[in-house]
Amino acid sequence: MWMQKEITLAPKARGFHLITREILRQLPELEDMRIGMMNVFLKHTSASLTVNENADPAVRRDFERYFNILVPPNIPGMEHNDEGPDDLPAHLKTGILGSDLNIPISDGRLNLGVWQGIYLCEHRDHGGSRSIVVTMNGA
């Protein structure tokens, strides 16, 4: 069985946000799959996706701090600044983290580790809503 759905995520502040439940609420079809794979693709170049710690919110805050040190705004010599000082750093962070995930499906559930969740990494100060395409294949 193949299934594909586009999901619009509510706007979020700059930072790293757990979106696992927000995605799962919109995928009742997942319960019908015994075994399969789910691809999650983010249709944006200034936000990203990753899987990481889902229990301690300090991890998400530390991710934001770390990436702001790694890729600060107003990097000298960079040309692309049409949309403001956070635009190019957002693209670079997305290039580092990526815009898609593949997650196994087992017995109608995502087969994530106990402490794993899906993050939307919002790299813009005012990113707006974000669209993801979820494609599932399984039996």
CSV table of C-alpha atoms in Angstrom, one decimal:
chain,number,residue,atom,x,y,z
A,1,MET,CA,0.0,0.0,0.0
A,2,TRP,CA,1.2,3.5,-0.9
A,3,MET,CA,-0.1,6.6,0.7
A,4,GLN,CA,0.9,10.3,0.4
A,5,LYS,CA,-0.4,13.3,2.2
A,6,GLU,CA,0.7,16.9,2.5
A,7,ILE,CA,0.5,18.4,6.0
A,8,THR,CA,0.7,22.0,6.9
A,9,LEU,CA,2.3,22.7,10.2
A,10,ALA,CA,1.3,25.7,12.3
A,11,PRO,CA,3.8,28.5,12.4
A,12,LYS,CA,6.5,28.2,15.1
A,13,ALA,CA,9.0,30.5,16.7
A,14,ARG,CA,12.6,30.2,15.8
A,15,GLY,CA,14.0,27.0,17.4
A,16,PHE,CA,13.7,23.3,17.6
A,17,HIS,CA,10.2,21.9,18.0
A,18,LEU,CA,8.9,18.4,18.6
A,19,ILE,CA,6.3,17.7,15.9
A,20,THR,CA,5.8,13.9,16.2
A,21,ARG,CA,2.3,14.1,17.6
A,22,GLU,CA,1.3,16.9,15.2
A,23,ILE,CA,2.2,14.6,12.3
A,24,LEU,CA,0.7,11.5,13.8
A,25,ARG,CA,-2.7,13.2,14.4
A,26,GLN,CA,-3.0,13.7,10.7
A,27,LEU,CA,-2.0,10.1,9.7
A,28,PRO,CA,-4.8,7.7,10.8
A,29,GLU,CA,-3.7,5.4,7.9
A,30,LEU,CA,-0.5,4.5,9.8
A,31,GLU,CA,-2.5,2.2,12.1
A,32,ASP,CA,-3.3,0.0,9.1
A,33,MET,CA,0.4,-0.8,8.3
A,34,ARG,CA,2.0,-3.8,9.8
A,35,ILE,CA,5.4,-3.1,8.3
A,36,GLY,CA,6.7,-0.3,6.1
A,37,MET,CA,8.6,2.9,5.8
A,38,MET,CA,7.6,6.6,6.1
A,39,ASN,CA,9.4,9.4,4.4
A,40,VAL,CA,8.9,12.9,5.7
A,41,PHE,CA,9.9,15.7,3.3
A,42,LEU,CA,9.9,19.4,4.3
A,43,LYS,CA,9.2,21.7,1.3
A,44,HIS,CA,11.3,24.6,2.5
A,45,THR,CA,14.9,25.7,2.4
A,46,SER,CA,15.1,27.7,5.6
A,47,ALA,CA,13.9,25.0,8.0
A,48,SER,CA,14.9,21.4,8.5
A,49,LEU,CA,14.0,18.1,10.1
A,50,THR,CA,15.9,15.8,12.4
A,51,VAL,CA,15.2,13.0,14.9
A,52,ASN,CA,16.5,13.5,18.4
A,53,GLU,CA,15.7,13.5,22.2
A,54,ASN,CA,12.0,13.9,22.9
A,55,ALA,CA,12.0,14.0,26.7
A,56,ASP,CA,14.1,17.0,27.9
A,57,PRO,CA,13.3,20.4,26.4
A,58,ALA,CA,16.8,21.6,27.3
A,59,VAL,CA,18.1,19.5,24.4
A,60,ARG,CA,16.1,21.5,21.9
A,61,ARG,CA,17.2,24.8,23.5
A,62,ASP,CA,20.8,23.7,23.4
A,63,PHE,CA,20.4,22.7,19.7
A,64,GLU,CA,19.3,26.3,19.0
A,65,ARG,CA,22.3,27.7,20.9
A,66,TYR,CA,24.8,25.4,19.2
A,67,PHE,CA,23.6,26.1,15.7
A,68,ASN,CA,23.6,29.9,16.3
A,69,ILE,CA,27.2,29.6,17.3
A,70,LEU,CA,28.0,27.3,14.4
A,71,VAL,CA,26.2,29.5,11.8
A,72,PRO,CA,25.7,33.0,13.2
A,73,PRO,CA,23.8,35.8,11.4
A,74,ASN,CA,25.6,38.5,9.4
A,75,ILE,CA,28.5,36.3,8.3
A,76,PRO,CA,31.1,38.6,6.7
A,77,GLY,CA,31.5,38.2,3.0
A,78,MET,CA,28.2,36.3,2.3
A,79,GLU,CA,26.2,37.6,-0.6
A,80,HIS,CA,22.7,36.2,-0.1
A,81,ASN,CA,20.8,38.5,2.3
A,82,ASP,CA,17.7,39.5,0.3
A,83,GLU,CA,15.4,38.4,3.0
A,84,GLY,CA,17.4,39.6,6.0
A,85,PRO,CA,20.3,38.6,8.2
A,86,ASP,CA,18.7,35.3,9.2
A,87,ASP,CA,18.1,34.1,5.6
A,88,LEU,CA,21.5,32.7,4.5
A,89,PRO,CA,22.2,31.2,8.0
A,90,ALA,CA,18.8,29.4,7.7
A,91,HIS,CA,19.8,27.9,4.4
A,92,LEU,CA,23.1,26.8,5.7
A,93,LYS,CA,21.6,25.1,8.8
A,94,THR,CA,19.1,23.3,6.5
A,95,GLY,CA,22.0,22.1,4.4
A,96,ILE,CA,23.6,20.7,7.5
A,97,LEU,CA,20.6,19.0,9.0
A,98,GLY,CA,18.6,18.1,5.9
A,99,SER,CA,15.0,18.3,4.8
A,100,ASP,CA,13.8,14.7,4.9
A,101,LEU,CA,13.6,11.7,7.2
A,102,ASN,CA,13.0,8.0,6.7
A,103,ILE,CA,11.4,6.2,9.6
A,104,PRO,CA,10.4,2.5,9.8
A,105,ILE,CA,6.9,1.5,10.5
A,106,SER,CA,6.2,-1.6,12.7
A,107,ASP,CA,2.7,-2.8,13.9
A,108,GLY,CA,1.0,0.5,13.0
A,109,ARG,CA,3.4,2.8,14.7
A,110,LEU,CA,6.6,4.6,14.0
A,111,ASN,CA,9.5,2.5,15.1
A,112,LEU,CA,11.4,5.2,16.9
A,113,GLY,CA,13.5,4.7,20.0
A,114,VAL,CA,12.0,5.4,23.4
A,115,TRP,CA,13.5,8.8,23.6
A,116,GLN,CA,13.3,9.8,20.0
A,117,GLY,CA,11.0,12.4,18.4
A,118,ILE,CA,10.7,14.3,15.1
A,119,TYR,CA,11.9,17.9,15.3
A,120,LEU,CA,11.0,20.8,13.0
A,121,CYS,CA,14.0,23.0,13.1
A,122,GLU,CA,12.8,26.5,12.4
A,123,HIS,CA,15.8,28.6,11.4
A,124,ARG,CA,14.0,31.9,10.5
A,125,ASP,CA,12.9,34.6,12.9
A,126,HIS,CA,9.5,34.6,11.2
A,127,GLY,CA,9.2,31.4,9.2
A,128,GLY,CA,5.5,31.0,9.0
A,129,SER,CA,3.6,27.8,8.4
A,130,ARG,CA,5.6,24.9,7.0
A,131,SER,CA,4.5,22.1,4.6
A,132,ILE,CA,5.6,18.6,4.8
A,133,VAL,CA,4.9,15.7,2.4
A,134,VAL,CA,4.5,12.3,4.1
A,135,THR,CA,4.9,9.2,1.9
A,136,MET,CA,4.2,5.8,3.4
A,137,ASN,CA,4.7,2.4,1.9
A,138,GLY,CA,3.9,-0.9,3.6
A,139,ALA,CA,1.7,-3.8,4.1
